[in-house]
Amino acid sequence: TKNGYPHFMLKEIFEQPKALRETINRMVHEDNIGFENILSREELEKINKVYIVACGTAYHAGLQGKYALNKISKLEANVEVASEFRYNDPFIDERTLAIFVSQSGETLDTLEAMKEAKSKGAMTIAITNVVGSSISREAHKVIYTMAGPEIAVASTKAYTTQMIILYLLAIYIGKNRNTLSKKDLNHYLNIINEIPNKIEQELKNKEEILTISKLLVDKNNGFYIGRGLDYQTALEGSLKMKEITYIHTEAFPSGELKHGSIALIENGTPVIVLATQKELIDKSISNIKELKARGAFVITIGFDNENLRAVSDKFIPVENIDNIFSGFISIIPLQLLAYYTSIGKNIDVDKPRNLAKSVTVE
Ligand code: F6R
């Protein structure tokens, strides 16, 4: 049931603090992360490379996970779209850890990619929300996201729980390969424990986002831009908007826009700027100025900052958090913005056209 919410999507957006808390409580006990049965010390010593493979929103969670593995565990990580994985001749052997992320656990491309990785000797881990699903059965090891059933076609709570597992895995790997100091370990775990509360705070902005969504319902196209981790979040924000509002949006790395696509900016073209990476704020401000000079309507999502506010048409402040973890926080307004824009356009938000909850064809 929708538990008093008008749609499953809104219910699931609001369930994120609880889903994350449950996932964290199940895995983390003081400074211990319960992945001993998933990856032993010996297995970790053997591994020299990670592949994360998934589709759609789960792929976007994988992009954030790659960032966490690189930054936190200092391990080479690659992310691939499952349907392309097999054609890219991935360099896989017995020393490769291959992680497959799938809410439903039934996505055929992801399942086939897993079979391929297994046949080349990789150790495989599934991250999935559905117990007993095909992908969970095929993998050597399984980690379940504790998101609860996700009914809305547009994935929300599955995404953030997939991300938290990937971050915990990165911290666990860093700890056990001694690439993470005790101090950083505690620092990161403290942040992880705070994420559900911060998302709760974020959800309180919903009225403001509803108001901003009214400015988007008549638009036919738009852009999402960001640098670093913000670009990965932009990709997911853009996908949410496309699938439930049918507005054509594209995400770009902020610095790449001027290499061609800026030609599409006209008077009133909405550009959603993600600016949560503190050391990149000045660069974001100059990107916003370039866009404004060409008529763009700029909505900025970032840590509260006077200068950012001053250059933007609309500003949605987000809770302060260590840069490495900002993707958990900045996605919340993007999910709400897509949701309210869809409602404003009278679209069946839980069942948008042409889409199914799990994709079992290649
Ligand atoms: C987008 C969405 C899809 C899925 C993708 C993978 O909101 O839901 O992009 O993320 O089809 O599905 P799973 O995770 O079930 O493999």
CSV table of C-alpha atoms and ligand atoms in Angstrom, one decimal:
chain,number,residue,atom,x,y,z
A,1,THR,CA,0.0,0.0,0.0
A,2,LYS,CA,1.0,3.6,-0.4
A,3,ASN,CA,0.8,4.3,3.3
A,4,GLY,CA,-1.0,7.6,2.9
A,5,TYR,CA,1.2,8.9,0.1
A,6,PRO,CA,-0.4,9.7,-3.3
A,7,HIS,CA,2.1,7.7,-5.2
A,8,PHE,CA,4.6,4.9,-4.6
A,9,MET,CA,7.4,7.1,-5.9
A,10,LEU,CA,6.9,9.7,-3.3
A,11,LYS,CA,6.5,7.0,-0.6
A,12,GLU,CA,9.8,5.4,-1.7
A,13,ILE,CA,11.6,8.8,-1.8
A,14,PHE,CA,10.5,9.4,1.8
A,15,GLU,CA,11.5,5.8,2.8
A,16,GLN,CA,15.1,6.5,2.1
A,17,PRO,CA,16.3,7.5,5.6
A,18,LYS,CA,14.7,4.3,7.0
A,19,ALA,CA,16.0,2.0,4.2
A,20,LEU,CA,19.5,3.4,4.6
A,21,ARG,CA,19.4,3.2,8.4
A,22,GLU,CA,18.4,-0.5,8.2
A,23,THR,CA,21.1,-1.2,5.6
A,24,ILE,CA,23.7,0.5,7.8
A,25,ASN,CA,22.5,-1.1,11.1
A,26,ARG,CA,22.7,-4.5,9.5
A,27,MET,CA,26.2,-4.1,8.2
A,28,VAL,CA,28.0,-1.8,10.6
A,29,HIS,CA,28.8,-2.6,14.3
A,30,GLU,CA,31.1,0.0,15.8
A,31,ASP,CA,34.1,0.1,13.5
A,32,ASN,CA,33.4,-3.4,12.1
A,33,ILE,CA,31.7,-3.8,8.7
A,34,GLY,CA,30.2,-7.2,8.4
A,35,PHE,CA,31.5,-8.3,5.0
A,36,GLU,CA,33.9,-11.1,6.4
A,37,ASN,CA,31.8,-13.7,4.7
A,38,ILE,CA,31.7,-11.8,1.4
A,39,LEU,CA,35.4,-11.0,1.1
A,40,SER,CA,38.0,-12.7,3.3
A,41,ARG,CA,41.4,-11.2,3.9
A,42,GLU,CA,43.0,-13.7,1.6
A,43,GLU,CA,40.6,-12.9,-1.2
A,44,LEU,CA,41.2,-9.2,-0.7
A,45,GLU,CA,45.0,-9.7,-0.9
A,46,LYS,CA,44.5,-11.4,-4.3
A,47,ILE,CA,42.3,-8.8,-5.8
A,48,ASN,CA,44.0,-6.1,-7.9
A,49,LYS,CA,41.1,-4.6,-9.8
A,50,VAL,CA,37.3,-4.1,-9.6
A,51,TYR,CA,34.6,-4.0,-12.2
A,52,ILE,CA,31.2,-2.7,-11.4
A,53,VAL,CA,28.5,-3.6,-14.0
A,54,ALA,CA,24.9,-2.6,-14.1
A,55,CYS,CA,22.2,-0.8,-16.1
A,56,GLY,CA,20.3,2.5,-15.8
A,57,THR,CA,20.0,3.8,-12.2
A,58,ALA,CA,22.0,0.9,-10.8
A,59,TYR,CA,24.8,1.9,-13.3
A,60,HIS,CA,24.7,5.4,-11.8
A,61,ALA,CA,25.0,3.9,-8.3
A,62,GLY,CA,28.0,2.1,-9.7
A,63,LEU,CA,29.6,5.3,-10.9
A,64,GLN,CA,29.4,6.6,-7.3
A,65,GLY,CA,30.8,3.3,-6.1
A,66,LYS,CA,33.7,3.6,-8.4
A,67,TYR,CA,34.5,7.0,-7.0
A,68,ALA,CA,34.3,5.5,-3.5
A,69,LEU,CA,36.6,2.6,-4.3
A,70,ASN,CA,39.2,4.9,-5.9
A,71,LYS,CA,39.1,7.5,-3.2
A,72,ILE,CA,38.6,5.4,-0.1
A,73,SER,CA,40.1,2.0,-0.8
A,74,LYS,CA,42.7,3.2,-3.4
A,75,LEU,CA,41.8,0.3,-5.6
A,76,GLU,CA,41.5,0.5,-9.4
A,77,ALA,CA,37.8,0.4,-10.2
A,78,ASN,CA,36.0,0.4,-13.5
A,79,VAL,CA,32.2,0.8,-14.2
A,80,GLU,CA,30.5,-0.6,-17.3
A,81,VAL,CA,27.0,-0.6,-18.6
A,82,ALA,CA,26.0,-4.2,-18.6
A,83,SER,CA,24.7,-4.4,-22.2
A,84,GLU,CA,28.1,-3.1,-23.4
A,85,PHE,CA,30.3,-5.1,-21.1
A,86,ARG,CA,30.7,-8.2,-23.2
A,87,TYR,CA,31.7,-6.2,-26.3
A,88,ASN,CA,34.5,-4.3,-24.6
A,89,ASP,CA,36.8,-7.3,-24.0
A,90,PRO,CA,37.1,-6.5,-20.3
A,91,PHE,CA,40.5,-7.4,-18.8
A,92,ILE,CA,39.3,-10.0,-16.3
A,93,ASP,CA,41.1,-12.8,-14.6
A,94,GLU,CA,41.2,-14.5,-11.2
A,95,ARG,CA,42.5,-11.4,-9.6
A,96,THR,CA,39.4,-9.4,-10.6
A,97,LEU,CA,36.5,-8.7,-8.4
A,98,ALA,CA,33.3,-8.1,-10.4
A,99,ILE,CA,30.3,-6.5,-8.7
A,100,PHE,CA,26.9,-6.6,-10.3
A,101,VAL,CA,24.3,-4.1,-9.1
A,102,SER,CA,20.6,-4.8,-9.8
A,103,GLN,CA,17.5,-3.8,-7.8
A,104,SER,CA,15.3,-6.5,-9.4
A,105,GLY,CA,18.1,-9.1,-9.7
A,106,GLU,CA,16.5,-10.1,-13.0
A,107,THR,CA,18.0,-7.7,-15.6
A,108,LEU,CA,19.1,-10.0,-18.4
A,109,ASP,CA,22.0,-7.9,-19.6
A,110,THR,CA,23.5,-7.8,-16.1
A,111,LEU,CA,22.9,-11.5,-15.6
A,112,GLU,CA,24.7,-12.3,-18.9
A,113,ALA,CA,27.6,-10.0,-18.0
A,114,MET,CA,28.0,-11.9,-14.8
A,115,LYS,CA,28.1,-15.2,-16.5
A,116,GLU,CA,30.8,-13.8,-18.8
A,117,ALA,CA,32.9,-12.5,-15.9
A,118,LYS,CA,32.6,-15.8,-14.1
A,119,SER,CA,33.7,-17.7,-17.1
A,120,LYS,CA,36.9,-15.6,-17.1
A,121,GLY,CA,37.6,-16.5,-13.5
A,122,ALA,CA,36.5,-13.3,-11.7
A,123,MET,CA,35.1,-13.5,-8.3
A,124,THR,CA,31.5,-12.2,-8.5
A,125,ILE,CA,29.4,-10.3,-6.0
A,126,ALA,CA,25.7,-9.4,-6.5
A,127,ILE,CA,24.2,-6.3,-4.9
A,128,THR,CA,20.4,-6.7,-5.2
A,129,ASN,CA,17.2,-6.0,-3.5
A,130,VAL,CA,15.4,-9.2,-4.3
A,131,VAL,CA,16.1,-12.4,-2.3
A,132,GLY,CA,16.4,-15.4,-4.5
A,133,SER,CA,16.5,-13.5,-7.8
A,134,SER,CA,18.4,-14.9,-10.8
A,135,ILE,CA,21.4,-12.6,-10.3
A,136,SER,CA,21.6,-13.4,-6.6
A,137,ARG,CA,21.6,-17.1,-7.4
A,138,GLU,CA,24.3,-16.8,-10.1
A,139,ALA,CA,26.8,-14.8,-8.1
A,140,HIS,CA,29.5,-16.3,-5.8
A,141,LYS,CA,28.4,-13.9,-3.0
A,142,VAL,CA,25.3,-11.7,-2.5
A,143,ILE,CA,24.8,-8.5,-0.5
A,144,TYR,CA,21.2,-7.5,-0.1
A,145,THR,CA,20.0,-3.9,-0.1
A,146,MET,CA,17.5,-3.5,2.7
A,147,ALA,CA,15.3,-1.1,0.7
A,148,GLY,CA,12.1,-3.1,0.9
A,149,PRO,CA,10.0,-3.6,-2.2
A,150,GLU,CA,10.4,-0.9,-4.8
A,151,ILE,CA,7.1,-0.5,-6.8
A,152,ALA,CA,7.5,2.7,-8.7
A,153,VAL,CA,9.2,2.3,-12.0
A,154,ALA,CA,11.6,5.1,-11.3
A,155,SER,CA,14.2,3.8,-8.9
A,156,THR,CA,14.9,5.9,-5.8
A,157,LYS,CA,15.5,4.1,-2.6
A,158,ALA,CA,17.2,1.2,-4.4
A,159,TYR,CA,19.7,3.7,-5.8
A,160,THR,CA,20.7,5.2,-2.4
A,161,THR,CA,20.9,1.8,-0.7
A,162,GLN,CA,23.0,0.4,-3.6
A,163,MET,CA,25.3,3.4,-3.1
A,164,ILE,CA,25.6,2.9,0.7
A,165,ILE,CA,26.6,-0.8,0.2
A,166,LEU,CA,29.2,0.2,-2.4
A,167,TYR,CA,30.6,2.9,0.0
A,168,LEU,CA,30.6,0.4,2.9
A,169,LEU,CA,32.4,-2.1,0.7
A,170,ALA,CA,35.0,0.5,-0.2
A,171,ILE,CA,35.6,1.3,3.5
A,172,TYR,CA,35.8,-2.4,4.3
A,173,ILE,CA,38.3,-3.0,1.5
A,174,GLY,CA,40.3,0.0,2.6
A,175,LYS,CA,40.4,-1.1,6.2
A,176,ASN,CA,41.4,-4.7,5.4
A,177,ARG,CA,44.0,-3.8,2.8
A,178,ASN,CA,45.4,-1.3,5.2
A,179,THR,CA,45.0,1.6,2.7
A,180,LEU,CA,42.7,3.4,5.1
A,181,SER,CA,44.0,4.8,8.4
A,182,LYS,CA,42.1,4.2,11.7
A,183,LYS,CA,41.3,7.9,11.9
A,184,ASP,CA,39.8,8.0,8.4
A,185,LEU,CA,37.9,4.8,9.0
A,186,ASN,CA,36.2,6.3,12.0
A,187,HIS,CA,35.7,9.6,10.2
A,188,TYR,CA,34.0,7.9,7.3
A,189,LEU,CA,31.8,5.6,9.5
A,190,ASN,CA,30.6,8.7,11.4
A,191,ILE,CA,29.6,10.3,8.2
A,192,ILE,CA,27.8,7.2,7.0
A,193,ASN,CA,25.8,7.1,10.3
A,194,GLU,CA,24.7,10.7,9.7
A,195,ILE,CA,23.5,10.3,6.2
A,196,PRO,CA,19.9,9.1,7.0
A,197,ASN,CA,19.4,12.2,9.3
A,198,LYS,CA,20.7,14.5,6.6
A,199,ILE,CA,18.4,13.0,4.0
A,200,GLU,CA,15.5,13.6,6.4
A,201,GLN,CA,16.5,17.2,6.6
A,202,GLU,CA,16.7,17.4,2.8
A,203,LEU,CA,13.2,16.0,2.4
A,204,LYS,CA,11.8,19.0,4.4
A,205,ASN,CA,12.5,21.2,1.3
A,206,LYS,CA,9.7,19.5,-0.6
A,207,GLU,CA,7.4,22.6,-0.8
A,208,GLU,CA,10.2,24.7,-2.2
A,209,ILE,CA,11.0,22.1,-4.8
A,210,LEU,CA,7.3,21.8,-5.7
A,211,THR,CA,7.3,25.5,-6.4
A,212,ILE,CA,10.4,25.3,-8.6
A,213,SER,CA,8.9,22.3,-10.5
A,214,LYS,CA,6.1,24.6,-11.8
A,215,LEU,CA,8.7,26.4,-13.8
A,216,LEU,CA,9.7,23.2,-15.6
A,217,VAL,CA,6.4,21.7,-16.7
A,218,ASP,CA,6.2,23.7,-19.9
A,219,LYS,CA,9.8,23.0,-20.9
A,220,ASN,CA,10.8,20.6,-23.7
A,221,ASN,CA,14.4,20.2,-22.9
A,222,GLY,CA,17.1,21.0,-20.3
A,223,PHE,CA,20.5,20.2,-19.0
A,224,TYR,CA,22.1,18.9,-15.8
A,225,ILE,CA,25.7,19.8,-15.2
A,226,GLY,CA,28.3,19.1,-12.5
A,227,ARG,CA,32.0,18.4,-12.0
A,228,GLY,CA,33.5,15.3,-10.4
A,229,LEU,CA,31.0,13.4,-8.3
A,230,ASP,CA,28.4,16.1,-9.1
A,231,TYR,CA,28.5,15.0,-12.7
A,232,GLN,CA,27.6,11.4,-11.7
A,233,THR,CA,24.7,12.7,-9.7
A,234,ALA,CA,23.7,14.9,-12.6
A,235,LEU,CA,23.4,11.7,-14.8
A,236,GLU,CA,21.0,10.2,-12.4
A,237,GLY,CA,19.0,13.4,-11.9
A,238,SER,CA,18.6,13.7,-15.7
A,239,LEU,CA,17.5,10.1,-16.1
A,240,LYS,CA,14.8,10.6,-13.4
A,241,MET,CA,13.5,13.7,-15.2
A,242,LYS,CA,13.4,12.0,-18.6
A,243,GLU,CA,11.7,8.8,-17.6
A,244,ILE,CA,8.8,10.3,-15.6
A,245,THR,CA,8.3,13.8,-17.2
A,246,TYR,CA,9.3,13.0,-20.9
A,247,ILE,CA,11.3,16.2,-20.9
A,248,HIS,CA,14.4,15.7,-22.9
A,249,THR,CA,17.3,16.3,-20.6
A,250,GLU,CA,21.0,15.6,-20.8
A,251,ALA,CA,23.8,15.6,-18.3
A,252,PHE,CA,27.2,17.0,-19.0
A,253,PRO,CA,30.4,17.5,-17.1
A,254,SER,CA,30.3,21.3,-16.6
A,255,GLY,CA,33.6,21.8,-18.4
A,256,GLU,CA,32.4,19.9,-21.5
A,257,LEU,CA,29.3,21.9,-22.3
A,258,LYS,CA,31.3,24.6,-24.0
A,259,HIS,CA,32.8,22.0,-26.5
A,260,GLY,CA,29.6,22.0,-28.6
A,261,SER,CA,26.4,21.4,-26.6
A,262,ILE,CA,26.2,25.0,-25.3
A,263,ALA,CA,24.9,25.8,-28.8
A,264,LEU,CA,21.6,24.4,-27.6
A,265,ILE,CA,21.2,26.9,-24.8
A,266,GLU,CA,18.4,29.4,-25.7
A,267,ASN,CA,16.5,32.0,-23.7
A,268,GLY,CA,14.8,30.1,-20.9
A,269,THR,CA,16.5,26.7,-21.3
A,270,PRO,CA,16.7,25.2,-17.8
A,271,VAL,CA,20.1,24.2,-16.6
A,272,ILE,CA,20.3,22.4,-13.3
A,273,VAL,CA,23.8,22.9,-11.8
A,274,LEU,CA,25.1,20.5,-9.1
A,275,ALA,CA,27.7,22.3,-7.0
A,276,THR,CA,28.6,20.4,-3.9
A,277,GLN,CA,32.3,20.0,-4.4
A,278,LYS,CA,33.7,22.8,-2.2
A,279,GLU,CA,37.0,23.3,-4.0
A,280,LEU,CA,35.2,23.5,-7.4
A,281,ILE,CA,32.7,26.3,-6.4
A,282,ASP,CA,34.6,29.1,-8.2
A,283,LYS,CA,34.7,27.1,-11.4
A,284,SER,CA,30.9,26.4,-11.1
A,285,ILE,CA,30.3,30.1,-10.7
A,286,SER,CA,32.1,30.9,-13.9
A,287,ASN,CA,30.2,28.1,-15.7
A,288,ILE,CA,26.9,29.6,-14.4
A,289,LYS,CA,27.9,33.0,-15.7
A,290,GLU,CA,28.6,31.6,-19.2
A,291,LEU,CA,25.2,29.9,-19.2
A,292,LYS,CA,23.3,33.0,-18.0
A,293,ALA,CA,25.0,35.1,-20.6
A,294,ARG,CA,23.3,32.8,-23.2
A,295,GLY,CA,19.9,33.1,-21.6
A,296,ALA,CA,19.8,29.9,-19.5
A,297,PHE,CA,17.5,29.6,-16.6
A,298,VAL,CA,19.8,28.3,-13.8
A,299,ILE,CA,18.7,26.2,-10.9
A,300,THR,CA,21.6,25.4,-8.6
A,301,ILE,CA,21.8,22.7,-6.0
A,302,GLY,CA,24.7,23.1,-3.6
A,303,PHE,CA,26.1,23.8,-0.2
A,304,ASP,CA,24.8,27.2,0.9
A,305,ASN,CA,27.1,29.8,-0.5
A,306,GLU,CA,26.4,33.5,-1.1
A,307,ASN,CA,28.2,33.8,-4.4
A,308,LEU,CA,26.4,30.7,-5.8
A,309,ARG,CA,23.1,32.0,-4.7
A,310,ALA,CA,23.8,35.4,-6.3
A,311,VAL,CA,24.5,34.0,-9.8
A,312,SER,CA,21.6,31.5,-9.9
A,313,ASP,CA,18.0,32.1,-10.7
A,314,LYS,CA,16.9,29.5,-8.1
A,315,PHE,CA,19.0,28.0,-5.4
A,316,ILE,CA,18.3,24.8,-3.5
A,317,PRO,CA,20.7,24.5,-0.5
A,318,VAL,CA,21.7,21.1,0.6
A,319,GLU,CA,23.0,19.8,3.9
A,320,ASN,CA,26.8,20.1,4.4
A,321,ILE,CA,28.6,16.8,4.1
A,322,ASP,CA,32.2,15.7,3.3
A,323,ASN,CA,32.7,16.0,-0.5
A,324,ILE,CA,33.1,12.3,-1.0
A,325,PHE,CA,29.6,11.6,0.3
A,326,SER,CA,27.7,14.5,-1.3
A,327,GLY,CA,25.9,12.2,-3.9
A,328,PHE,CA,23.7,10.8,-1.1
A,329,ILE,CA,22.4,14.3,-0.3
A,330,SER,CA,22.2,16.1,-3.7
A,331,ILE,CA,20.2,13.4,-5.4
A,332,ILE,CA,17.2,14.0,-3.0
A,333,PRO,CA,16.1,17.4,-4.5
A,334,LEU,CA,16.6,15.9,-8.0
A,335,GLN,CA,14.3,13.0,-7.2
A,336,LEU,CA,11.7,15.4,-5.8
A,337,LEU,CA,12.1,17.8,-8.7
A,338,ALA,CA,11.4,15.0,-11.2
A,339,TYR,CA,8.5,13.7,-9.2
A,340,TYR,CA,6.7,17.1,-8.9
A,341,THR,CA,7.3,18.0,-12.5
A,342,SER,CA,5.7,14.7,-13.5
A,343,ILE,CA,2.7,15.4,-11.3
A,344,GLY,CA,2.5,18.9,-12.8
A,345,LYS,CA,2.3,17.3,-16.2
A,346,ASN,CA,-0.4,14.9,-15.1
A,347,ILE,CA,1.7,11.9,-16.0
A,348,ASP,CA,1.2,8.5,-14.4
A,349,VAL,CA,4.3,8.9,-12.3
A,350,ASP,CA,4.5,5.3,-11.0
A,351,LYS,CA,4.0,3.8,-14.4
A,352,PRO,CA,5.5,6.0,-17.1
A,353,ARG,CA,5.1,5.0,-20.7
A,354,ASN,CA,7.3,2.4,-22.5
A,355,LEU,CA,8.9,1.3,-19.2
A,356,ALA,CA,8.7,-1.9,-17.1
A,357,LYS,CA,10.1,-2.5,-13.6
A,358,SER,CA,12.5,-5.2,-14.7
A,359,VAL,CA,14.0,-5.7,-18.1
A,360,THR,CA,14.4,-9.3,-19.0
A,361,VAL,CA,15.3,-9.0,-22.7
A,362,GLU,CA,18.7,-8.0,-24.2
B,1,F6R,C1,15.5,4.0,-13.6
B,1,F6R,C2,15.4,2.6,-13.5
B,1,F6R,C3,16.2,1.7,-14.5
B,1,F6R,C4,16.8,0.5,-13.7
B,1,F6R,C5,17.5,-0.4,-14.7
B,1,F6R,C6,18.2,-1.5,-13.9
B,1,F6R,O1,14.7,4.6,-12.7
B,1,F6R,O2,14.7,2.1,-12.7
B,1,F6R,O3,17.1,2.5,-15.1
B,1,F6R,O4,17.7,1.0,-12.8
B,1,F6R,O5,16.6,-1.0,-15.6
B,1,F6R,O6,17.3,-2.3,-13.2
B,1,F6R,P1,17.8,-3.3,-12.1
B,1,F6R,O7,18.4,-2.5,-11.0
B,1,F6R,O8,16.6,-4.0,-11.6
B,1,F6R,O9,18.8,-4.2,-12.7
